[in-house]
Amino acid sequence: MTVQGFFSAKANAAAQAYGIPRIAVIGRGFSGMMMAIALMKTVRTPFHLQLFDPNSSVSGGQALASGHSSEILNSRVRDLSVSAGDPDDFNDWLCSNAPFRSAVPAAIPGFLQIFVPKSIFSDYVYQRFSEALSSRRDITVQVSGETVVGLRRGRGGRFFVESAGVSNPLFDMVVLATGYGIADDQPQSGEPVATPTTVRARRLVSRPHTVLLGSGLRVVDRLLQMRDSGYDGQITLVSRRGFLPQSHTRSNADPVFPAEAMPSNLSEIVHFIRAACENAEASGQSWQSVMNGLRKHARSLWRSLPAGQKQQFNRHLRALYDSHRNRLPEALHVRLQQELAEGNTLLRRGHFLRRTPTGLTMRPAGQQGIEQIYADEVIDCRCQAPDLTTPLTQSLIDAGLAMPDELGLGLAVEATGALSVDGRTTDGLFAVGPLGLGSLPDIDLVPEIVMQAYAAAEGVAARFYPQCKAV
Ligand SMILES: Cc1cc2nc3c(=O)[nH]c(=O)nc-3n(C[C@H](O)[C@H](O)[C@H](O)COP(=O)(O)OP(=O)(O)OC[C@H]3O[C@@H](n4cnc5c(N)ncnc54)[C@H](O)[C@@H]3O)c2cc1C
């Protein structure tokens, strides 16, 4: 959906003229769109909202943009509601969608447990955004197509948002929703468009051969997309740990978790969870139910771990954890297993070293030697972490408005989205979504992003309009 032009810059001038509070959201991926919805539904007094992103349309970022992700989302409908306190909202939207209902009759009366294509989730998010907007005649929204390259305090504690080539008036509040950064095919500050993750090499092997780096959802996405579009060459997946996403269960896997207190030491916690999974399987439940239950404890567990153990988790266990939490719908998992069994797709465990003109070099797991792999194409599908070296993040850190979390995975962020520096929150500045990955487990997933966006919106309502109650 392209909304550029729907909301004119005149709104901006009007907001300034009437002294209406101005809020900037940087990034229009899922987190940015979610933040906009949460603000429009929560903050009951007039405001001007400006959404920055170099994407020319409201693309939905990595989760929703069609060029970047799989046809089928890997979360069930029950976990994708964008409405606070109403987990059935997406299901209700699907039930009221006649074309969807007639296409998926078997799931009537409810769709809570099914997996849907991302295009449908995307339609749902945009419709809720449009509805929230059309119900608010008292606010103005402006879409700006610039990359934000800096942020600093201006007069009266307000924020100066620096975007390439444009001078913006001061903002009362800023929300960072920059996720995994600018997508590869988006130019930064006027740079030419490039696709740095893909390298084509001179053909040295008789059959087409593509290497995909990584083993998470993006790899599976790309692999299945290539096969769907007719690619029948050899595909090699090169991954350090080699943990591919596990499968969802056919049934709903409602969360379960042992009632006993959890141990405080990382290795004992791992034993505890492993035993809980075994017990669940033995009693006819699934380990997936335990992983779903664990998510409810993840935040307090993470907070309680000393920094050294967090680092240990990050180095040795995160890939394993990710492969068990980011699961594939059963049908896709079966396809992946078939791909591997047929031999046309190979999983190689090892450390990717560098690209070469003819492919890449890697150090296979457990070996000292270096191996050269010939490939026509090497595509980087590894899980990214937020980039802390961008001009925007650097400007925040330099100005003392933000600091990296203790693992350096992202910025130090509270559950409410407030940024914190040495334990003190930064007034008027929030970060929603994956930027908080080192502070808040699972903050890269839809339910956690939704919760955080509403918490941040409540924070805005309370901070700027203390006399008003949020609805
Ligand atoms: C293939 C795939 C499938 C997924 N499936 C699911 C699922 O089924 N369930 C689930 O819960 N989660 C899923 N996720 C994860 C989750 O949805 C993502 O974590 C989510 O997309 C994060 O969105 P985001 O908006 O924070 O970040 P992004 O998608 O990275 O968007 C960030 C946006 O910010 C913009 N931006 C960055 N820097 C600047 C700047 N300086 N100035 C202006 N704009 C900027 C970028 O251009 C981009 O548009 C999936 C993710 C992927 C990739």
mmCIF file of N, CA and C in Angstrom, residues 296-419:
data_model
loop_
_atom_site.group_PDB
_atom_site.id
_atom_site.type_symbol
_atom_site.label_atom_id
_atom_site.label_comp_id
_atom_site.label_asym_id
_atom_site.label_seq_id
_atom_site.Cartn_x
_atom_site.Cartn_y
_atom_site.Cartn_z
ATOM 1 N N LYS A 296 6.598 -17.263 28.232
ATOM 2 C CA LYS A 296 5.971 -16.418 29.261
ATOM 3 C C LYS A 296 6.924 -16.123 30.422
ATOM 4 N N HIS A 297 7.963 -16.971 30.550
ATOM 5 C CA HIS A 297 8.932 -16.769 31.639
ATOM 6 C C HIS A 297 10.227 -16.126 31.144
ATOM 7 N N ALA A 298 10.344 -15.995 29.811
ATOM 8 C CA ALA A 298 11.650 -15.655 29.225
ATOM 9 C C ALA A 298 12.192 -14.328 29.758
ATOM 10 N N ARG A 299 11.292 -13.351 29.926
ATOM 11 C CA ARG A 299 11.765 -12.026 30.314
ATOM 12 C C ARG A 299 12.364 -12.016 31.718
ATOM 13 N N SER A 300 11.644 -12.621 32.671
ATOM 14 C CA SER A 300 12.151 -12.598 34.048
ATOM 15 C C SER A 300 13.404 -13.464 34.144
ATOM 16 N N LEU A 301 13.401 -14.547 33.382
ATOM 17 C CA LEU A 301 14.564 -15.445 33.378
ATOM 18 C C LEU A 301 15.799 -14.686 32.861
ATOM 19 N N TRP A 302 15.613 -13.990 31.765
ATOM 20 C CA TRP A 302 16.726 -13.254 31.149
ATOM 21 C C TRP A 302 17.251 -12.189 32.095
ATOM 22 N N ARG A 303 16.302 -11.480 32.728
ATOM 23 C CA ARG A 303 16.711 -10.419 33.662
ATOM 24 C C ARG A 303 17.542 -10.977 34.811
ATOM 25 N N SER A 304 17.203 -12.207 35.239
ATOM 26 C CA SER A 304 17.862 -12.746 36.429
ATOM 27 C C SER A 304 19.264 -13.290 36.133
ATOM 28 N N LEU A 305 19.589 -13.485 34.862
ATOM 29 C CA LEU A 305 20.909 -14.073 34.551
ATOM 30 C C LEU A 305 22.015 -13.030 34.637
ATOM 31 N N PRO A 306 23.153 -13.392 35.244
ATOM 32 C CA PRO A 306 24.297 -12.471 35.225
ATOM 33 C C PRO A 306 24.821 -12.313 33.792
ATOM 34 N N ALA A 307 25.514 -11.188 33.543
ATOM 35 C CA ALA A 307 25.973 -10.865 32.173
ATOM 36 C C ALA A 307 26.771 -12.019 31.553
ATOM 37 N N GLY A 308 27.640 -12.651 32.366
ATOM 38 C CA GLY A 308 28.499 -13.725 31.834
ATOM 39 C C GLY A 308 27.657 -14.873 31.286
ATOM 40 N N GLN A 309 26.580 -15.190 32.005
ATOM 41 C CA GLN A 309 25.745 -16.312 31.548
ATOM 42 C C GLN A 309 24.907 -15.914 30.336
ATOM 43 N N LYS A 310 24.551 -14.621 30.268
ATOM 44 C CA LYS A 310 23.845 -14.161 29.065
ATOM 45 C C LYS A 310 24.752 -14.318 27.842
ATOM 46 N N GLN A 311 26.032 -13.962 28.049
ATOM 47 C CA GLN A 311 26.980 -14.090 26.931
ATOM 48 C C GLN A 311 27.142 -15.555 26.520
ATOM 49 N N GLN A 312 27.199 -16.421 27.561
ATOM 50 C CA GLN A 312 27.322 -17.856 27.308
ATOM 51 C C GLN A 312 26.118 -18.349 26.490
ATOM 52 N N PHE A 313 24.931 -17.883 26.875
ATOM 53 C CA PHE A 313 23.712 -18.262 26.160
ATOM 54 C C PHE A 313 23.815 -17.816 24.702
ATOM 55 N N ASN A 314 24.242 -16.579 24.544
ATOM 56 C CA ASN A 314 24.329 -16.005 23.214
ATOM 57 C C ASN A 314 25.280 -16.790 22.319
ATOM 58 N N ARG A 315 26.436 -17.168 22.889
ATOM 59 C CA ARG A 315 27.456 -17.879 22.101
ATOM 60 C C ARG A 315 27.055 -19.310 21.787
ATOM 61 N N HIS A 316 26.506 -20.001 22.803
ATOM 62 C CA HIS A 316 26.348 -21.442 22.643
ATOM 63 C C HIS A 316 24.913 -21.917 22.470
ATOM 64 N N LEU A 317 23.941 -21.141 22.940
ATOM 65 C CA LEU A 317 22.580 -21.686 22.960
ATOM 66 C C LEU A 317 21.573 -20.934 22.096
ATOM 67 N N ARG A 318 21.912 -19.699 21.703
ATOM 68 C CA ARG A 318 20.892 -18.892 21.008
ATOM 69 C C ARG A 318 20.414 -19.572 19.713
ATOM 70 N N ALA A 319 21.348 -20.127 18.933
ATOM 71 C CA ALA A 319 20.948 -20.737 17.655
ATOM 72 C C ALA A 319 19.996 -21.909 17.909
ATOM 73 N N LEU A 320 20.298 -22.676 18.966
ATOM 74 C CA LEU A 320 19.440 -23.827 19.299
ATOM 75 C C LEU A 320 18.060 -23.334 19.751
ATOM 76 N N TYR A 321 18.062 -22.290 20.608
ATOM 77 C CA TYR A 321 16.807 -21.712 21.101
ATOM 78 C C TYR A 321 15.976 -21.190 19.923
ATOM 79 N N ASP A 322 16.639 -20.447 19.023
ATOM 80 C CA ASP A 322 15.917 -19.874 17.874
ATOM 81 C C ASP A 322 15.281 -20.965 17.018
ATOM 82 N N SER A 323 15.995 -22.094 16.856
ATOM 83 C CA SER A 323 15.445 -23.144 15.988
ATOM 84 C C SER A 323 14.228 -23.809 16.634
ATOM 85 N N HIS A 324 14.098 -23.681 17.949
ATOM 86 C CA HIS A 324 12.933 -24.266 18.632
ATOM 87 C C HIS A 324 11.793 -23.265 18.828
ATOM 88 N N ARG A 325 12.115 -21.947 18.827
ATOM 89 C CA ARG A 325 11.027 -20.971 19.015
ATOM 90 C C ARG A 325 10.465 -20.505 17.669
ATOM 91 N N ASN A 326 11.330 -20.327 16.645
ATOM 92 C CA ASN A 326 10.857 -19.909 15.320
ATOM 93 C C ASN A 326 10.578 -21.154 14.498
ATOM 94 N N ARG A 327 9.399 -21.711 14.685
ATOM 95 C CA ARG A 327 9.128 -23.012 14.069
ATOM 96 C C ARG A 327 8.390 -22.859 12.740
ATOM 97 N N LEU A 328 8.472 -23.941 11.957
ATOM 98 C CA LEU A 328 7.800 -23.937 10.658
ATOM 99 C C LEU A 328 6.468 -24.650 10.767
ATOM 100 N N PRO A 329 5.443 -24.164 10.051
ATOM 101 C CA PRO A 329 4.221 -24.958 9.934
ATOM 102 C C PRO A 329 4.596 -26.362 9.453
ATOM 103 N N GLU A 330 3.851 -27.362 9.917
ATOM 104 C CA GLU A 330 4.242 -28.756 9.669
ATOM 105 C C GLU A 330 4.491 -29.048 8.178
ATOM 106 N N ALA A 331 3.611 -28.531 7.322
ATOM 107 C CA ALA A 331 3.736 -28.841 5.891
ATOM 108 C C ALA A 331 5.055 -28.310 5.323
ATOM 109 N N LEU A 332 5.467 -27.129 5.777
ATOM 110 C CA LEU A 332 6.735 -26.574 5.279
ATOM 111 C C LEU A 332 7.918 -27.361 5.831
ATOM 112 N N HIS A 333 7.788 -27.801 7.081
ATOM 113 C CA HIS A 333 8.860 -28.587 7.680
ATOM 114 C C HIS A 333 9.037 -29.903 6.925
ATOM 115 N N VAL A 334 7.917 -30.526 6.556
ATOM 116 C CA VAL A 334 7.990 -31.779 5.789
ATOM 117 C C VAL A 334 8.695 -31.517 4.453
ATOM 118 N N ARG A 335 8.354 -30.395 3.807
ATOM 119 C CA ARG A 335 9.003 -30.057 2.527
ATOM 120 C C ARG A 335 10.503 -29.888 2.689
ATOM 121 N N LEU A 336 10.875 -29.220 3.787
ATOM 122 C CA LEU A 336 12.308 -28.992 4.037
ATOM 123 C C LEU A 336 13.028 -30.326 4.216
ATOM 124 N N GLN A 337 12.427 -31.212 4.999
ATOM 125 C CA GLN A 337 13.052 -32.517 5.235
ATOM 126 C C GLN A 337 13.176 -33.299 3.932
ATOM 127 N N GLN A 338 12.130 -33.195 3.082
ATOM 128 C CA GLN A 338 12.187 -33.899 1.791
ATOM 129 C C GLN A 338 13.322 -33.355 0.927
ATOM 130 N N GLU A 339 13.451 -32.053 0.917
ATOM 131 C CA GLU A 339 14.529 -31.409 0.153
ATOM 132 C C GLU A 339 15.877 -31.998 0.554
ATOM 133 N N LEU A 340 16.086 -32.081 1.869
ATOM 134 C CA LEU A 340 17.376 -32.559 2.372
ATOM 135 C C LEU A 340 17.542 -34.051 2.066
ATOM 136 N N ALA A 341 16.444 -34.813 2.192
ATOM 137 C CA ALA A 341 16.529 -36.260 1.977
ATOM 138 C C ALA A 341 16.834 -36.581 0.517
ATOM 139 N N GLU A 342 16.303 -35.761 -0.407
ATOM 140 C CA GLU A 342 16.496 -36.044 -1.830
ATOM 141 C C GLU A 342 17.926 -35.743 -2.289
ATOM 142 N N GLY A 343 18.664 -35.001 -1.495
ATOM 143 C CA GLY A 343 20.092 -34.796 -1.789
ATOM 144 C C GLY A 343 20.404 -33.605 -2.677
ATOM 145 N N ASN A 344 19.389 -32.953 -3.235
ATOM 146 C CA ASN A 344 19.668 -31.798 -4.091
ATOM 147 C C ASN A 344 19.936 -30.546 -3.239
ATOM 148 N N THR A 345 19.609 -30.657 -1.975
ATOM 149 C CA THR A 345 19.932 -29.590 -1.015
ATOM 150 C C THR A 345 20.762 -30.204 0.098
ATOM 151 N N LEU A 346 21.863 -29.542 0.408
ATOM 152 C CA LEU A 346 22.817 -30.099 1.370
ATOM 153 C C LEU A 346 23.014 -29.119 2.511
ATOM 154 N N LEU A 347 23.078 -29.621 3.744
ATOM 155 C CA LEU A 347 23.384 -28.746 4.886
ATOM 156 C C LEU A 347 24.835 -28.976 5.284
ATOM 157 N N ARG A 348 25.653 -27.919 5.247
ATOM 158 C CA ARG A 348 27.055 -28.033 5.675
ATOM 159 C C ARG A 348 27.258 -27.202 6.928
ATOM 160 N N ARG A 349 27.796 -27.853 7.979
ATOM 161 C CA ARG A 349 28.073 -27.122 9.207
ATOM 162 C C ARG A 349 29.489 -26.562 9.147
ATOM 163 N N GLY A 350 29.645 -25.299 9.391
ATOM 164 C CA GLY A 350 30.990 -24.735 9.364
ATOM 165 C C GLY A 350 30.949 -23.230 9.422
ATOM 166 N N HIS A 351 32.146 -22.659 9.463
ATOM 167 C CA HIS A 351 32.282 -21.209 9.631
ATOM 168 C C HIS A 351 32.563 -20.586 8.266
ATOM 169 N N PHE A 352 31.636 -19.751 7.799
ATOM 170 C CA PHE A 352 31.833 -19.038 6.537
ATOM 171 C C PHE A 352 32.972 -18.044 6.742
ATOM 172 N N LEU A 353 33.956 -18.067 5.838
ATOM 173 C CA LEU A 353 35.085 -17.148 5.990
ATOM 174 C C LEU A 353 34.953 -15.929 5.085
ATOM 175 N N ARG A 354 34.875 -16.168 3.776
ATOM 176 C CA ARG A 354 34.709 -15.012 2.889
ATOM 177 C C ARG A 354 34.231 -15.459 1.519
ATOM 178 N N ARG A 355 33.698 -14.484 0.803
ATOM 179 C CA ARG A 355 33.315 -14.735 -0.582
ATOM 180 C C ARG A 355 34.567 -14.698 -1.440
ATOM 181 N N THR A 356 34.552 -15.442 -2.523
ATOM 182 C CA THR A 356 35.649 -15.386 -3.501
ATOM 183 C C THR A 356 35.011 -15.174 -4.873
ATOM 184 N N PRO A 357 35.818 -14.874 -5.895
ATOM 185 C CA PRO A 357 35.207 -14.679 -7.226
ATOM 186 C C PRO A 357 34.491 -15.925 -7.727
ATOM 187 N N THR A 358 34.821 -17.081 -7.159
ATOM 188 C CA THR A 358 34.188 -18.316 -7.646
ATOM 189 C C THR A 358 33.297 -18.977 -6.597
ATOM 190 N N GLY A 359 33.003 -18.304 -5.541
ATOM 191 C CA GLY A 359 32.144 -18.907 -4.518
ATOM 192 C C GLY A 359 32.488 -18.383 -3.144
ATOM 193 N N LEU A 360 32.979 -19.303 -2.283
ATOM 194 C CA LEU A 360 33.321 -18.865 -0.929
ATOM 195 C C LEU A 360 34.327 -19.819 -0.315
ATOM 196 N N THR A 361 34.910 -19.371 0.795
ATOM 197 C CA THR A 361 35.728 -20.288 1.589
ATOM 198 C C THR A 361 35.060 -20.462 2.943
ATOM 199 N N MET A 362 35.197 -21.679 3.494
ATOM 200 C CA MET A 362 34.630 -21.939 4.816
ATOM 201 C C MET A 362 35.556 -22.880 5.595
ATOM 202 N N ARG A 363 35.409 -22.859 6.920
ATOM 203 C CA ARG A 363 36.124 -23.834 7.738
ATOM 204 C C ARG A 363 35.071 -24.816 8.254
ATOM 205 N N PRO A 364 35.065 -26.055 7.714
ATOM 206 C CA PRO A 364 34.047 -27.018 8.143
ATOM 207 C C PRO A 364 34.131 -27.275 9.641
ATOM 208 N N ALA A 365 32.986 -27.517 10.268
ATOM 209 C CA ALA A 365 32.939 -27.728 11.721
ATOM 210 C C ALA A 365 33.872 -28.863 12.122
ATOM 211 N N GLY A 366 34.624 -28.641 13.192
ATOM 212 C CA GLY A 366 35.496 -29.681 13.736
ATOM 213 C C GLY A 366 36.791 -29.855 12.953
ATOM 214 N N GLN A 367 37.039 -29.018 11.960
ATOM 215 C CA GLN A 367 38.284 -29.154 11.186
ATOM 216 C C GLN A 367 39.113 -27.878 11.263
ATOM 217 N N GLN A 368 40.411 -28.034 11.051
ATOM 218 C CA GLN A 368 41.302 -26.873 11.052
ATOM 219 C C GLN A 368 41.419 -26.261 9.658
ATOM 220 N N GLY A 369 41.317 -27.141 8.658
ATOM 221 C CA GLY A 369 41.568 -26.711 7.278
ATOM 222 C C GLY A 369 40.466 -25.819 6.716
ATOM 223 N N ILE A 370 40.832 -25.139 5.629
ATOM 224 C CA ILE A 370 39.875 -24.250 4.968
ATOM 225 C C ILE A 370 39.439 -24.894 3.661
ATOM 226 N N GLU A 371 38.165 -24.799 3.367
ATOM 227 C CA GLU A 371 37.647 -25.422 2.150
ATOM 228 C C GLU A 371 37.131 -24.349 1.194
ATOM 229 N N GLN A 372 37.405 -24.555 -0.074
ATOM 230 C CA GLN A 372 36.870 -23.658 -1.100
ATOM 231 C C GLN A 372 35.598 -24.288 -1.652
ATOM 232 N N ILE A 373 34.528 -23.526 -1.712
ATOM 233 C CA ILE A 373 33.291 -24.055 -2.321
ATOM 234 C C ILE A 373 32.975 -23.235 -3.559
ATOM 235 N N TYR A 374 32.790 -23.925 -4.680
ATOM 236 C CA TYR A 374 32.457 -23.228 -5.917
ATOM 237 C C TYR A 374 30.948 -23.057 -6.007
ATOM 238 N N ALA A 375 30.529 -21.877 -6.375
ATOM 239 C CA ALA A 375 29.080 -21.635 -6.498
ATOM 240 C C ALA A 375 28.840 -20.493 -7.473
ATOM 241 N N ASP A 376 27.710 -20.569 -8.167
ATOM 242 C CA ASP A 376 27.336 -19.469 -9.074
ATOM 243 C C ASP A 376 26.919 -18.253 -8.264
ATOM 244 N N GLU A 377 26.315 -18.551 -7.134
ATOM 245 C CA GLU A 377 25.727 -17.465 -6.368
ATOM 246 C C GLU A 377 25.847 -17.775 -4.877
ATOM 247 N N VAL A 378 26.167 -16.756 -4.099
ATOM 248 C CA VAL A 378 26.201 -16.906 -2.629
ATOM 249 C C VAL A 378 25.221 -15.875 -2.062
ATOM 250 N N ILE A 379 24.221 -16.349 -1.351
ATOM 251 C CA ILE A 379 23.186 -15.431 -0.849
ATOM 252 C C ILE A 379 23.205 -15.449 0.678
ATOM 253 N N ASP A 380 23.355 -14.281 1.248
ATOM 254 C CA ASP A 380 23.456 -14.195 2.716
ATOM 255 C C ASP A 380 22.062 -14.114 3.330
ATOM 256 N N CYS A 381 21.650 -15.188 3.985
ATOM 257 C CA CYS A 381 20.328 -15.216 4.628
ATOM 258 C C CYS A 381 20.506 -15.340 6.136
ATOM 259 N N ARG A 382 21.677 -14.971 6.647
ATOM 260 C CA ARG A 382 21.896 -15.132 8.092
ATOM 261 C C ARG A 382 21.049 -14.143 8.869
ATOM 262 N N CYS A 383 20.735 -14.543 10.080
ATOM 263 C CA CYS A 383 19.964 -13.688 10.974
ATOM 264 C C CYS A 383 20.769 -12.428 11.255
ATOM 265 N N GLN A 384 20.167 -11.290 11.030
ATOM 266 C CA GLN A 384 20.914 -10.066 11.316
ATOM 267 C C GLN A 384 20.598 -9.616 12.732
ATOM 268 N N ALA A 385 21.523 -8.863 13.282
ATOM 269 C CA ALA A 385 21.199 -8.156 14.532
ATOM 270 C C ALA A 385 21.058 -6.692 14.137
ATOM 271 N N PRO A 386 20.355 -5.898 14.947
ATOM 272 C CA PRO A 386 20.299 -4.464 14.632
ATOM 273 C C PRO A 386 21.715 -3.902 14.536
ATOM 274 N N ASP A 387 21.904 -2.960 13.628
ATOM 275 C CA ASP A 387 23.237 -2.389 13.393
ATOM 276 C C ASP A 387 23.431 -1.162 14.294
ATOM 277 N N LEU A 388 24.398 -1.268 15.200
ATOM 278 C CA LEU A 388 24.627 -0.155 16.135
ATOM 279 C C LEU A 388 25.603 0.878 15.579
ATOM 280 N N THR A 389 26.060 0.640 14.337
ATOM 281 C CA THR A 389 27.037 1.592 13.794
ATOM 282 C C THR A 389 26.396 2.574 12.805
ATOM 283 N N THR A 390 25.079 2.528 12.647
ATOM 284 C CA THR A 390 24.449 3.468 11.701
ATOM 285 C C THR A 390 24.612 4.895 12.240
ATOM 286 N N PRO A 391 24.592 5.889 11.339
ATOM 287 C CA PRO A 391 24.726 7.272 11.809
ATOM 288 C C PRO A 391 23.663 7.617 12.859
ATOM 289 N N LEU A 392 22.448 7.101 12.679
ATOM 290 C CA LEU A 392 21.372 7.405 13.637
ATOM 291 C C LEU A 392 21.696 6.854 15.028
ATOM 292 N N THR A 393 22.038 5.567 15.100
ATOM 293 C CA THR A 393 22.319 4.969 16.414
ATOM 294 C C THR A 393 23.550 5.605 17.046
ATOM 295 N N GLN A 394 24.547 5.845 16.204
ATOM 296 C CA GLN A 394 25.764 6.471 16.734
ATOM 297 C C GLN A 394 25.460 7.849 17.322
ATOM 298 N N SER A 395 24.583 8.597 16.634
ATOM 299 C CA SER A 395 24.273 9.944 17.132
ATOM 300 C C SER A 395 23.585 9.853 18.496
ATOM 301 N N LEU A 396 22.750 8.832 18.672
ATOM 302 C CA LEU A 396 22.049 8.661 19.952
ATOM 303 C C LEU A 396 23.023 8.317 21.069
ATOM 304 N N ILE A 397 23.941 7.401 20.727
ATOM 305 C CA ILE A 397 24.905 6.962 21.734
ATOM 306 C C ILE A 397 25.841 8.117 22.092
ATOM 307 N N ASP A 398 26.313 8.821 21.055
ATOM 308 C CA ASP A 398 27.234 9.943 21.289
ATOM 309 C C ASP A 398 26.575 11.035 22.141
ATOM 310 N N ALA A 399 25.271 11.234 21.935
ATOM 311 C CA ALA A 399 24.579 12.302 22.678
ATOM 312 C C ALA A 399 24.138 11.840 24.065
ATOM 313 N N GLY A 400 24.439 10.581 24.414
ATOM 314 C CA GLY A 400 24.058 10.069 25.739
ATOM 315 C C GLY A 400 22.560 9.818 25.858
ATOM 316 N N LEU A 401 21.870 9.683 24.709
ATOM 317 C CA LEU A 401 20.428 9.424 24.749
ATOM 318 C C LEU A 401 20.125 7.930 24.784
ATOM 319 N N ALA A 402 21.118 7.123 24.408
ATOM 320 C CA ALA A 402 20.941 5.666 24.385
ATOM 321 C C ALA A 402 22.289 5.022 24.634
ATOM 322 N N MET A 403 22.257 3.755 25.042
ATOM 323 C CA MET A 403 23.514 3.010 25.150
ATOM 324 C C MET A 403 23.271 1.559 24.723
ATOM 325 N N PRO A 404 24.330 0.891 24.253
ATOM 326 C CA PRO A 404 24.138 -0.511 23.867
ATOM 327 C C PRO A 404 23.757 -1.345 25.090
ATOM 328 N N ASP A 405 23.001 -2.434 24.884
ATOM 329 C CA ASP A 405 22.716 -3.341 26.000
ATOM 330 C C ASP A 405 23.994 -4.064 26.395
ATOM 331 N N GLU A 406 23.935 -4.836 27.470
ATOM 332 C CA GLU A 406 25.190 -5.396 27.989
ATOM 333 C C GLU A 406 25.838 -6.398 27.041
ATOM 334 N N LEU A 407 25.081 -6.944 26.077
ATOM 335 C CA LEU A 407 25.684 -7.869 25.117
ATOM 336 C C LEU A 407 26.071 -7.175 23.822
ATOM 337 N N GLY A 408 25.680 -5.911 23.688
ATOM 338 C CA GLY A 408 25.967 -5.198 22.440
ATOM 339 C C GLY A 408 25.123 -5.710 21.271
ATOM 340 N N LEU A 409 23.978 -6.339 21.572
ATOM 341 C CA LEU A 409 23.112 -6.855 20.496
ATOM 342 C C LEU A 409 22.196 -5.779 19.951
ATOM 343 N N GLY A 410 21.908 -4.798 20.790
ATOM 344 C CA GLY A 410 20.999 -3.715 20.405
ATOM 345 C C GLY A 410 21.154 -2.603 21.429
ATOM 346 N N LEU A 411 20.091 -1.813 21.611
ATOM 347 C CA LEU A 411 20.148 -0.744 22.609
ATOM 348 C C LEU A 411 19.498 -1.212 23.904
ATOM 349 N N ALA A 412 19.905 -0.596 25.027
ATOM 350 C CA ALA A 412 19.279 -0.929 26.316
ATOM 351 C C ALA A 412 17.866 -0.346 26.311
ATOM 352 N N VAL A 413 16.881 -1.236 26.393
ATOM 353 C CA VAL A 413 15.470 -0.834 26.260
ATOM 354 C C VAL A 413 14.659 -1.498 27.367
ATOM 355 N N GLU A 414 13.672 -0.765 27.891
ATOM 356 C CA GLU A 414 12.785 -1.352 28.899
ATOM 357 C C GLU A 414 11.571 -1.979 28.221
ATOM 358 N N ALA A 415 10.812 -2.767 29.004
ATOM 359 C CA ALA A 415 9.647 -3.451 28.440
ATOM 360 C C ALA A 415 8.665 -2.451 27.828
ATOM 361 N N THR A 416 8.643 -1.238 28.365
ATOM 362 C CA THR A 416 7.739 -0.197 27.866
ATOM 363 C C THR A 416 8.280 0.482 26.613
ATOM 364 N N GLY A 417 9.431 0.037 26.142
ATOM 365 C CA GLY A 417 10.036 0.654 24.969
ATOM 366 C C GLY A 417 10.923 1.840 25.318
ATOM 367 N N ALA A 418 10.881 2.300 26.578
ATOM 368 C CA ALA A 418 11.716 3.453 26.936
ATOM 369 C C ALA A 418 13.189 3.070 26.810
ATOM 370 N N LEU A 419 13.978 3.987 26.244
ATOM 371 C CA LEU A 419 15.419 3.743 26.167
ATOM 372 C C LEU A 419 16.024 4.047 27.524
#
